[in-house]
PDB file of C-alpha atoms in Angstrom:
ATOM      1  CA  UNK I   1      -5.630  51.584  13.515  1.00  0.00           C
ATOM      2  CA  UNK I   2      -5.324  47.571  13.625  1.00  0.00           C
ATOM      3  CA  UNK I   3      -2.789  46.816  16.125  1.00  0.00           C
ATOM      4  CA  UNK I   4       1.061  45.371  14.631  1.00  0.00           C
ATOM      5  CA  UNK I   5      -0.099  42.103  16.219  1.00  0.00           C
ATOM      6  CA  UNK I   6      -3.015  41.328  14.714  1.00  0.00           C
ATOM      7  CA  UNK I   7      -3.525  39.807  11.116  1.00  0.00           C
ATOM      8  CA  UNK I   8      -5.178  42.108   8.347  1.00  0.00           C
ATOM      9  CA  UNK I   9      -8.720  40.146   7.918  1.00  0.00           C
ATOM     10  CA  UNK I  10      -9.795  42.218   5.463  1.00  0.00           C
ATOM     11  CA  UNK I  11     -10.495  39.175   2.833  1.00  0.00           C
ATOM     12  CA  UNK I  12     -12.560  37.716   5.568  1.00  0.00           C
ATOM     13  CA  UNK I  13     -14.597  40.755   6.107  1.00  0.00           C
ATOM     14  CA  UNK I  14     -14.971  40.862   2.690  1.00  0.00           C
ATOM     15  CA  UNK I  15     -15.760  37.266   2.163  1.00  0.00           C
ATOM     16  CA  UNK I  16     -18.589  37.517   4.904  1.00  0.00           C
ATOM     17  CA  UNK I  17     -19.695  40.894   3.580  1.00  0.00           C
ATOM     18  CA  UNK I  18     -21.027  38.925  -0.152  1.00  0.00           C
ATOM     19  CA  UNK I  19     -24.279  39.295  -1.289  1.00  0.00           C
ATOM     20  CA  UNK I  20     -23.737  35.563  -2.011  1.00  0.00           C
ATOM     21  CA  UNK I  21     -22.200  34.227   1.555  1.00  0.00           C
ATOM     22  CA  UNK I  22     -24.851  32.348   2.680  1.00  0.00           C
ATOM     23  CA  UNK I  23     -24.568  30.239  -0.325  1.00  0.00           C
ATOM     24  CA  UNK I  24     -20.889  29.883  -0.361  1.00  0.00           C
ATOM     25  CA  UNK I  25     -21.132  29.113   3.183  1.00  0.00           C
ATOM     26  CA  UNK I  26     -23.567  26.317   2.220  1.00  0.00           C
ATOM     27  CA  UNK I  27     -21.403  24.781   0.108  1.00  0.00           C
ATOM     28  CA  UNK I  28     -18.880  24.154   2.950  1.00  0.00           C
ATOM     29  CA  UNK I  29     -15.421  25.544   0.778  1.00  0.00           C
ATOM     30  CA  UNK I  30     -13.725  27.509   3.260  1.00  0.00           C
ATOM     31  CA  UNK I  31     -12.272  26.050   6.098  1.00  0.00           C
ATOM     32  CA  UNK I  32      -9.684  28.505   7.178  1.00  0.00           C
ATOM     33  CA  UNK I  33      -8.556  31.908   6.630  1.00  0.00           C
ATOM     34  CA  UNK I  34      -5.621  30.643   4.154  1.00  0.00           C
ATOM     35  CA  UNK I  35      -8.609  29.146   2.025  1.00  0.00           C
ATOM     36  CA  UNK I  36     -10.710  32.510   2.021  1.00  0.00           C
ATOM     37  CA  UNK I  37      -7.418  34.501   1.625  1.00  0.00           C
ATOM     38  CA  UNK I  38      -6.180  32.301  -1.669  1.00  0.00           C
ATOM     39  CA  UNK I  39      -9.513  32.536  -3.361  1.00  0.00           C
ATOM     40  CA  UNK I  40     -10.270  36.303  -2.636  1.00  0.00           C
ATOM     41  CA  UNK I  41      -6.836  37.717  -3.684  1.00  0.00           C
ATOM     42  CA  UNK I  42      -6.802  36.204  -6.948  1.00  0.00           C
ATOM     43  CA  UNK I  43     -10.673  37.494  -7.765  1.00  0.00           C
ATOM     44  CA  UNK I  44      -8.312  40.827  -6.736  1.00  0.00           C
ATOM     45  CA  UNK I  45      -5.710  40.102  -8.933  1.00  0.00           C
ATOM     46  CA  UNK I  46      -7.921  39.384 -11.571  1.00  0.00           C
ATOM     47  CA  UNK I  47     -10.096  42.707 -11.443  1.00  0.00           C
ATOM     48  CA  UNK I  48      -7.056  45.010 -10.922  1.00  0.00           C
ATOM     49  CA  UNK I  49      -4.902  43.098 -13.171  1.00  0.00           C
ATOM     50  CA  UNK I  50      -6.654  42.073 -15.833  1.00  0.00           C
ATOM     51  CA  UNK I  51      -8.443  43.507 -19.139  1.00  0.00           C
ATOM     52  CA  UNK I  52     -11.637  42.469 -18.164  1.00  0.00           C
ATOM     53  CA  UNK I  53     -14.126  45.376 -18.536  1.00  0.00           C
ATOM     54  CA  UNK I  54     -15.569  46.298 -14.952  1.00  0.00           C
ATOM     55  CA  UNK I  55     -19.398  45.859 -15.631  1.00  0.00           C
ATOM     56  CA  UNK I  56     -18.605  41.752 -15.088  1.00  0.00           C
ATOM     57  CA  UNK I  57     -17.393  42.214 -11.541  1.00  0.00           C
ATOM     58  CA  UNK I  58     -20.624  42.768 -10.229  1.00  0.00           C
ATOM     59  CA  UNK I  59     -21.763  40.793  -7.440  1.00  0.00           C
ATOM     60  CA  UNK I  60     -24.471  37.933  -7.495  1.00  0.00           C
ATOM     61  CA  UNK I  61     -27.422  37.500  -4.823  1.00  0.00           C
ATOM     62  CA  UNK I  62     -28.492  34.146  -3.224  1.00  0.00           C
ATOM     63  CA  UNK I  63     -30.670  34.221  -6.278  1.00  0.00           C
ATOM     64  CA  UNK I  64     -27.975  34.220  -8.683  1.00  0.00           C
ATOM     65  CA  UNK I  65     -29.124  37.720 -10.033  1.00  0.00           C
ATOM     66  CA  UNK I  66     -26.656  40.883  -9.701  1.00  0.00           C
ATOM     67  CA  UNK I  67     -27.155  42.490  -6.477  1.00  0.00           C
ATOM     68  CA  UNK I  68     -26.789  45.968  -7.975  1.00  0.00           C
ATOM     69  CA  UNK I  69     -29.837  45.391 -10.677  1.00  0.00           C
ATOM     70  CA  UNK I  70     -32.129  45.272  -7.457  1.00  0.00           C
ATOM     71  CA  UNK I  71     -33.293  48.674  -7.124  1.00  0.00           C
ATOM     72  CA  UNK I  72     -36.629  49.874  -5.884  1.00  0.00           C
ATOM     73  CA  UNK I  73     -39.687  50.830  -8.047  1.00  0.00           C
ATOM     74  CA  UNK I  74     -41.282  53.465  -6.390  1.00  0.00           C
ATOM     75  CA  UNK I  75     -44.297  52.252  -8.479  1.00  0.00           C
ATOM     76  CA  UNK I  76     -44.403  48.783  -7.289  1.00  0.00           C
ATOM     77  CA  UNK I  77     -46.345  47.965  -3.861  1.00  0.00           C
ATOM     78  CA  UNK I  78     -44.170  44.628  -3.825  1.00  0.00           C
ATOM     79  CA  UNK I  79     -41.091  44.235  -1.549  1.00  0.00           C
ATOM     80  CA  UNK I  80     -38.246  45.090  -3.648  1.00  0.00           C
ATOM     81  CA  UNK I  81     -37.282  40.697  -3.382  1.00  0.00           C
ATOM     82  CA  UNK I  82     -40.577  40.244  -5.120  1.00  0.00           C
ATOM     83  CA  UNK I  83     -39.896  43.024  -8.199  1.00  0.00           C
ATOM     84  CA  UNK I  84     -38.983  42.159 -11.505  1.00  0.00           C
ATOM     85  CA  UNK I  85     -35.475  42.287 -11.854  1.00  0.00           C
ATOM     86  CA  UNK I  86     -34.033  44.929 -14.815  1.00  0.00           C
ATOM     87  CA  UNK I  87     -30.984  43.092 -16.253  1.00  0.00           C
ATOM     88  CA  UNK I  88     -28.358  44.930 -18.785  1.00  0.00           C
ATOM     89  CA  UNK I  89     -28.369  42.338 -21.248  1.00  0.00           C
ATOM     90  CA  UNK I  90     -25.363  43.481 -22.784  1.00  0.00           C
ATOM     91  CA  UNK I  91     -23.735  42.386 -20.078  1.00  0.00           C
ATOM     92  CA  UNK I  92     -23.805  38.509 -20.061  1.00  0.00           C
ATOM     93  CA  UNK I  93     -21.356  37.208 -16.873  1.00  0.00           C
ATOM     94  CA  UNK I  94     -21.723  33.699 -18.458  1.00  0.00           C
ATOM     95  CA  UNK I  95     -19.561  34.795 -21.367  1.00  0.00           C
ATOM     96  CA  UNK I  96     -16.497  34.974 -19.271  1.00  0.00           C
ATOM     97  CA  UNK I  97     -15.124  31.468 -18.922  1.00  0.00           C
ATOM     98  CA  UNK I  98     -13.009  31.297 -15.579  1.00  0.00           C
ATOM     99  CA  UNK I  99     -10.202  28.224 -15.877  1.00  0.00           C
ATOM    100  CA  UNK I 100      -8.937  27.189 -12.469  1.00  0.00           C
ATOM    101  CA  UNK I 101      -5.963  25.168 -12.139  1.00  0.00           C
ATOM    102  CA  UNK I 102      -4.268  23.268  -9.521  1.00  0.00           C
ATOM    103  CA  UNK I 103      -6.539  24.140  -6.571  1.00  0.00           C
ATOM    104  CA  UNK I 104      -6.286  20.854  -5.294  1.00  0.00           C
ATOM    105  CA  UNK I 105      -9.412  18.591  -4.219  1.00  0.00           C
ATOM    106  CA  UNK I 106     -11.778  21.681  -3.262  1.00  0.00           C
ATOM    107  CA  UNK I 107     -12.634  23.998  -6.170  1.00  0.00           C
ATOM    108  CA  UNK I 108     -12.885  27.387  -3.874  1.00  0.00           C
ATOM    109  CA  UNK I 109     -12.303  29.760  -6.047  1.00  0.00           C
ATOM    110  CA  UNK I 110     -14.221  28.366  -9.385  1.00  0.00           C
ATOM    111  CA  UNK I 111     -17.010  28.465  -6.912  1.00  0.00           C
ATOM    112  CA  UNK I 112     -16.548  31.602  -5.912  1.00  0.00           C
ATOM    113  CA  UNK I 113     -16.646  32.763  -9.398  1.00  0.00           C
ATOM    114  CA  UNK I 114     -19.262  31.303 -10.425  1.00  0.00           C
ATOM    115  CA  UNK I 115     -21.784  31.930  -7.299  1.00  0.00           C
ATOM    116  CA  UNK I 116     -20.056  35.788  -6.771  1.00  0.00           C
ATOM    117  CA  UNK I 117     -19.925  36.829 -10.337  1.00  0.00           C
ATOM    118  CA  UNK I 118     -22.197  34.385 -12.420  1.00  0.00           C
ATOM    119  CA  UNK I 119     -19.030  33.415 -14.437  1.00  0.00           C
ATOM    120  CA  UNK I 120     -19.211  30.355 -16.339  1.00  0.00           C
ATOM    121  CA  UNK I 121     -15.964  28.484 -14.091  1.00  0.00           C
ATOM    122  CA  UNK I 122     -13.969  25.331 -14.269  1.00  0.00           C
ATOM    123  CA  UNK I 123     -11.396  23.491 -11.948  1.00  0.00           C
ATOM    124  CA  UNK I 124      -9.042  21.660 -13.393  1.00  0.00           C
ATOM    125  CA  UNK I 125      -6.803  19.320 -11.450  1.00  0.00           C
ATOM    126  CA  UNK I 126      -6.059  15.851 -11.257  1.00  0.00           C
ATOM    127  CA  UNK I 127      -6.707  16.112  -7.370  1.00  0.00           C
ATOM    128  CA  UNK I 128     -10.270  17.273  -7.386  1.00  0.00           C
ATOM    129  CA  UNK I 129     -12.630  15.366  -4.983  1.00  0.00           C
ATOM    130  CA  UNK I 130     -15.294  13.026  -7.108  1.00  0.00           C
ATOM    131  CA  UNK I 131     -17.866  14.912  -5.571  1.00  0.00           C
ATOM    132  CA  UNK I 132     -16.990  17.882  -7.051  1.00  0.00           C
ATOM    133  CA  UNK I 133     -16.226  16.197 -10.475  1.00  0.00           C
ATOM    134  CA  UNK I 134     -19.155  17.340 -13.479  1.00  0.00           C
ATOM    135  CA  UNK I 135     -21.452  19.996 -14.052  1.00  0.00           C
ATOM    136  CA  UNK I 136     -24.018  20.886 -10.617  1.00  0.00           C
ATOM    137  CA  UNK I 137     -27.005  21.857 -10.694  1.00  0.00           C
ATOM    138  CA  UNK I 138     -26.830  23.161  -7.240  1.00  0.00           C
ATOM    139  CA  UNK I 139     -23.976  25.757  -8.382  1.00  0.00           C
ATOM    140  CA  UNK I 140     -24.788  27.257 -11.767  1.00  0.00           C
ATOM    141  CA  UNK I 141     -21.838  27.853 -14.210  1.00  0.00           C
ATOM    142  CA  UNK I 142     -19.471  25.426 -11.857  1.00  0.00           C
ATOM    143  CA  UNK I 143     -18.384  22.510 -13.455  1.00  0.00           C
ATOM    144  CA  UNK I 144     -15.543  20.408 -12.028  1.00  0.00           C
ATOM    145  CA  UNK I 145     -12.982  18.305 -14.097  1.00  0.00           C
ATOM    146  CA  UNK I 146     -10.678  15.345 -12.482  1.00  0.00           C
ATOM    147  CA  UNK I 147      -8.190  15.718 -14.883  1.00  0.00           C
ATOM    148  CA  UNK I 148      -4.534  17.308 -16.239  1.00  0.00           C
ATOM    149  CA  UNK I 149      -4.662  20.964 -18.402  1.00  0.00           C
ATOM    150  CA  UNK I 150      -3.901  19.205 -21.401  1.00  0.00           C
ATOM    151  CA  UNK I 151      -6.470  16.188 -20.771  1.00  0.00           C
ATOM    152  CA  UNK I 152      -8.718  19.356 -20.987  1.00  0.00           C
ATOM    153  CA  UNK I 153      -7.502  20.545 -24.289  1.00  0.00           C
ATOM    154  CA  UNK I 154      -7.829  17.076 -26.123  1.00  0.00           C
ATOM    155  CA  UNK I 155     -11.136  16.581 -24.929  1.00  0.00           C
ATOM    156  CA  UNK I 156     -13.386  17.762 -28.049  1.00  0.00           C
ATOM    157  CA  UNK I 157     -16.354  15.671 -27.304  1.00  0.00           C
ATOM    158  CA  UNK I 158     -20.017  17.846 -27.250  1.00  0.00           C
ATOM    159  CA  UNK I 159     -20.169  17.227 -23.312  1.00  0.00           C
ATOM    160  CA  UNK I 160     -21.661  18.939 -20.345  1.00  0.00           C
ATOM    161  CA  UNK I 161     -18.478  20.457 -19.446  1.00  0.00           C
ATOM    162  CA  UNK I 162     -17.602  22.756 -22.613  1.00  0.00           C
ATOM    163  CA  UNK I 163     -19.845  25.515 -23.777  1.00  0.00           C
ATOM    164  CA  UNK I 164     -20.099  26.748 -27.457  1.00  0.00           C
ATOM    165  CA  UNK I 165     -16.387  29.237 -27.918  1.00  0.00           C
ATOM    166  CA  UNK I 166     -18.187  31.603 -29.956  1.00  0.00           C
ATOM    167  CA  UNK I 167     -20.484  32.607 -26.704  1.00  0.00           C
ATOM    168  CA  UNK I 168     -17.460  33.697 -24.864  1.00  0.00           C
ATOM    169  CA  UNK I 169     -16.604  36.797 -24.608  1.00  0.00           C
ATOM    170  CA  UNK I 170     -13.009  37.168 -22.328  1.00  0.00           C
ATOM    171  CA  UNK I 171     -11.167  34.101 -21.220  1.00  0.00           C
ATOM    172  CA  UNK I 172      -9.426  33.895 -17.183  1.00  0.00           C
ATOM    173  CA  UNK I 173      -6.657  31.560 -16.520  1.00  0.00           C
ATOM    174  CA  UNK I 174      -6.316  31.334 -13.019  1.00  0.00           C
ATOM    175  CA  UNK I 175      -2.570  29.247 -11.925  1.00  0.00           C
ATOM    176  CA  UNK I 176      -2.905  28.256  -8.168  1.00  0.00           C
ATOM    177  CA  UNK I 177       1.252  27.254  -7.245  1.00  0.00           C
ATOM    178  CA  UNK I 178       1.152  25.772  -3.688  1.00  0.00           C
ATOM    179  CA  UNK I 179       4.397  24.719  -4.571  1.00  0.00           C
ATOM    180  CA  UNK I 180       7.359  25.808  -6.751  1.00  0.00           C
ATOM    181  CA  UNK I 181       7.190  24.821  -9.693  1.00  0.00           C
ATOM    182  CA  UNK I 182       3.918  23.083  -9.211  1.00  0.00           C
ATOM    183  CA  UNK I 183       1.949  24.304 -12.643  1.00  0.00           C
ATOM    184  CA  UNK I 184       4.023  24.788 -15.729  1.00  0.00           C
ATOM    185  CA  UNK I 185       2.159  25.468 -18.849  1.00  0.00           C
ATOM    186  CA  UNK I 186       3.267  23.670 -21.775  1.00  0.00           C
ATOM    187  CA  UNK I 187       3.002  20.768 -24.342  1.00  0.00           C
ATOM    188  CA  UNK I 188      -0.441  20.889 -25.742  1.00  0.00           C
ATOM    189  CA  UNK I 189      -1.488  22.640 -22.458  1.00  0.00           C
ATOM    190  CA  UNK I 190       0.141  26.191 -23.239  1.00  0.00           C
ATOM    191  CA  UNK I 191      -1.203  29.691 -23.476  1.00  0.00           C
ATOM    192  CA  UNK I 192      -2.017  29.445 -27.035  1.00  0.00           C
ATOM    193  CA  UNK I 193      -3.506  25.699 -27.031  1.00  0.00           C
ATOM    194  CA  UNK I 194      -6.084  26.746 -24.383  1.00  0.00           C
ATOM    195  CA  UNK I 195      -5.984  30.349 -26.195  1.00  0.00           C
ATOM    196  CA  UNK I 196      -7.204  28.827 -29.103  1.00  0.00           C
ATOM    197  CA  UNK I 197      -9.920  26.079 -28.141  1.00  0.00           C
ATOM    198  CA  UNK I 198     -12.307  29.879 -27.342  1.00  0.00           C
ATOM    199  CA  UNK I 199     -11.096  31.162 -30.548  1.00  0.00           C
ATOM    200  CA  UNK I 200      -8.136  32.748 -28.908  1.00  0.00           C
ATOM    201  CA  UNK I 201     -10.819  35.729 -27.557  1.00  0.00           C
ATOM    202  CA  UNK I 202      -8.644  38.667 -25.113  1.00  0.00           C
ATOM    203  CA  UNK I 203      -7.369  36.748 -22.283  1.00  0.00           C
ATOM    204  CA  UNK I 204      -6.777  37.763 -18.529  1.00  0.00           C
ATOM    205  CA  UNK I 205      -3.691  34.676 -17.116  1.00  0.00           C
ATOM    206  CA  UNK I 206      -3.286  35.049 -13.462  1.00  0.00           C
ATOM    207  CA  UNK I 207      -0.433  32.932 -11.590  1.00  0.00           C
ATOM    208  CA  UNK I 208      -1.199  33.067  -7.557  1.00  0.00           C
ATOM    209  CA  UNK I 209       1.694  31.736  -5.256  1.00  0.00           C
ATOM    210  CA  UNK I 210       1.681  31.794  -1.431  1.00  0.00           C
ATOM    211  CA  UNK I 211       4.480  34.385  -0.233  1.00  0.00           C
ATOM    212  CA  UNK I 212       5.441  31.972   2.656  1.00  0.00           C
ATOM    213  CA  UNK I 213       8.014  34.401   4.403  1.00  0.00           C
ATOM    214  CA  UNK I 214       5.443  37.450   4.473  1.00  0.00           C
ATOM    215  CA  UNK I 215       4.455  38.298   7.731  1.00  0.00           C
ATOM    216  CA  UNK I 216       0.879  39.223   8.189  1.00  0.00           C
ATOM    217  CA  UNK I 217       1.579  42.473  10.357  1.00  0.00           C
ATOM    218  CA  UNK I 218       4.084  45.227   9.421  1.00  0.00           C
ATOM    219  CA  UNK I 219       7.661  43.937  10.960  1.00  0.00           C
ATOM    220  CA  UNK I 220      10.306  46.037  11.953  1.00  0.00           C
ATOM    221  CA  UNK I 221      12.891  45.909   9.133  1.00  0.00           C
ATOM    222  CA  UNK I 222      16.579  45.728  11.190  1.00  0.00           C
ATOM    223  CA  UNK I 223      19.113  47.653   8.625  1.00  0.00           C
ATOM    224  CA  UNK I 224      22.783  48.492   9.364  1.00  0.00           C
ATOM    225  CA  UNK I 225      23.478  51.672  11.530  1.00  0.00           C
ATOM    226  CA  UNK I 226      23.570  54.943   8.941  1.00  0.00           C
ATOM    227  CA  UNK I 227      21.926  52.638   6.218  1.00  0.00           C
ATOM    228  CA  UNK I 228      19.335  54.717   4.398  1.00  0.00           C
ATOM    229  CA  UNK I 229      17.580  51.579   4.915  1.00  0.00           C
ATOM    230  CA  UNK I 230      14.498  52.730   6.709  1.00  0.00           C
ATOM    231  CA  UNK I 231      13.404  50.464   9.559  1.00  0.00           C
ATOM    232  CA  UNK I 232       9.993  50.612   9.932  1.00  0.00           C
ATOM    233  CA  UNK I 233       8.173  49.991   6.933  1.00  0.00           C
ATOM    234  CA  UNK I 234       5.251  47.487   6.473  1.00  0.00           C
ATOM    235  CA  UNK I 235       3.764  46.502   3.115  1.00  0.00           C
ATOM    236  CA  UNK I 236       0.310  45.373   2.496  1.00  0.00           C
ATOM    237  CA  UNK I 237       0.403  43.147  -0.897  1.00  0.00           C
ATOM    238  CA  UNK I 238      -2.694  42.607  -2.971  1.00  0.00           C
ATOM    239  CA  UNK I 239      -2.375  39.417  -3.258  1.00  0.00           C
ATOM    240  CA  UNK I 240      -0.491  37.769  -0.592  1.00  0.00           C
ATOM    241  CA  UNK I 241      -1.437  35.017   1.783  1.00  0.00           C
TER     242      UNK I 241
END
């Protein structure tokens, strides 16, 4: 058992255990444990959460092709890296359209997204860093967008950054709140504005916020004396950070 003193790493182990890590690790996003924590409990939220059918949470390869397509024919005399690749093509992971808002200047979890689950992803947020503004070639299905929610809901031009709506399939709205109060939803930015610009398709809205008085490790609870209060119970949230 992990000791009451040491930090759960489990999104860590996770993070490093990705068929995709040695990209996202390329790409330089995660600097700390808070930034690997944020961006791998709301992929959590999202999958036990959601609506989203299971078959698009599989998990992308360095290649960009799911990791659990690559099985071995016995028949081939290639290395299984060299064999061609049988893909479900009912299953399209570009068809989900991942919107991430107010992550700040670094777009970790649209990237993750896109390079862990070939989703087609965009950050949205004022804040983002010009490098990561535009579409990438480096990170396929990533595009970044220096801009408000509702700058992104006006903009109806035939651009780089939008997709045709009838090619998606399930819509994520992903609400990073570093703050109280930080994101609110509204104007020509609600639900149903951004519902509506993908043909108001079944819709999975996520709102993340960092529990800042949550310990890491189980703390003894004090309670008053006879107090059916138990005093030793720990909690390990899905998505807290």
């Amino acid at each position: 058992d992990r000791p009451a003193n040491v930090a759960d790493c489990k999104y860590i182990d996770a993070l490093l255990r990705l068929p995709s890590y040695l990209n996202l690790n390329a790409y330089g996003i995660f600097q700390s444990s808070e930034d690997v924590s944020i961006s791998m409990a709301t992929l959590e939220a999202v999958r036990l959460y959601g609506t989203l059918e299971e078959e698009f949470f599989i998990p992308h390869d360095t290649e960009g092709l799911p990791a659990k397509s690559r099985k071995p024919n016995p028949r081939s005399m290639l290395p299984i890296d060299q064999q061609h690749v049988e893909l479900d093509e009912a299953v399209n992971p570009k068809s989900i359209v991942c919107l991430v808002l107010g992550e700040g200047r670094t777009p970790r979890t649209a990237v993750l997204c896109a390079v862990h689950y070939g989703w087609t992803s965009y950050s949205i947020d004022p804040s983002l860093a010009e490098g990561w503004d535009g579409y990438h070639e480096d990170i396929p299905g990533f595009t970044g967008y220096s801009g408000t929610v509702a700058d992104f809901v006006d903009n109806t031009e035939d651009s780089i950054i939008e997709i045709q709506n009838q090619s998606v399939k399930h819509l994520v709205i992903i609400g990073i709140q570093k703050q109280k109060d930080q994101l609110r939803l509204k104007g020509n930015s609600n639900i149903m504005e951004i519902r509506a610009r993908y043909n108001d398709v079944p819709t999975t809205l996520v709102s993340i916020s960092p529990v800042r008085k949550a310990t890491l490790a189980p703390k003894r609870r004090s309670g008053q004396y006879l107090s059916k209060l138990e005093k030793d119970i720990g909690y390990d949230p899905n998505c807290s950070y």
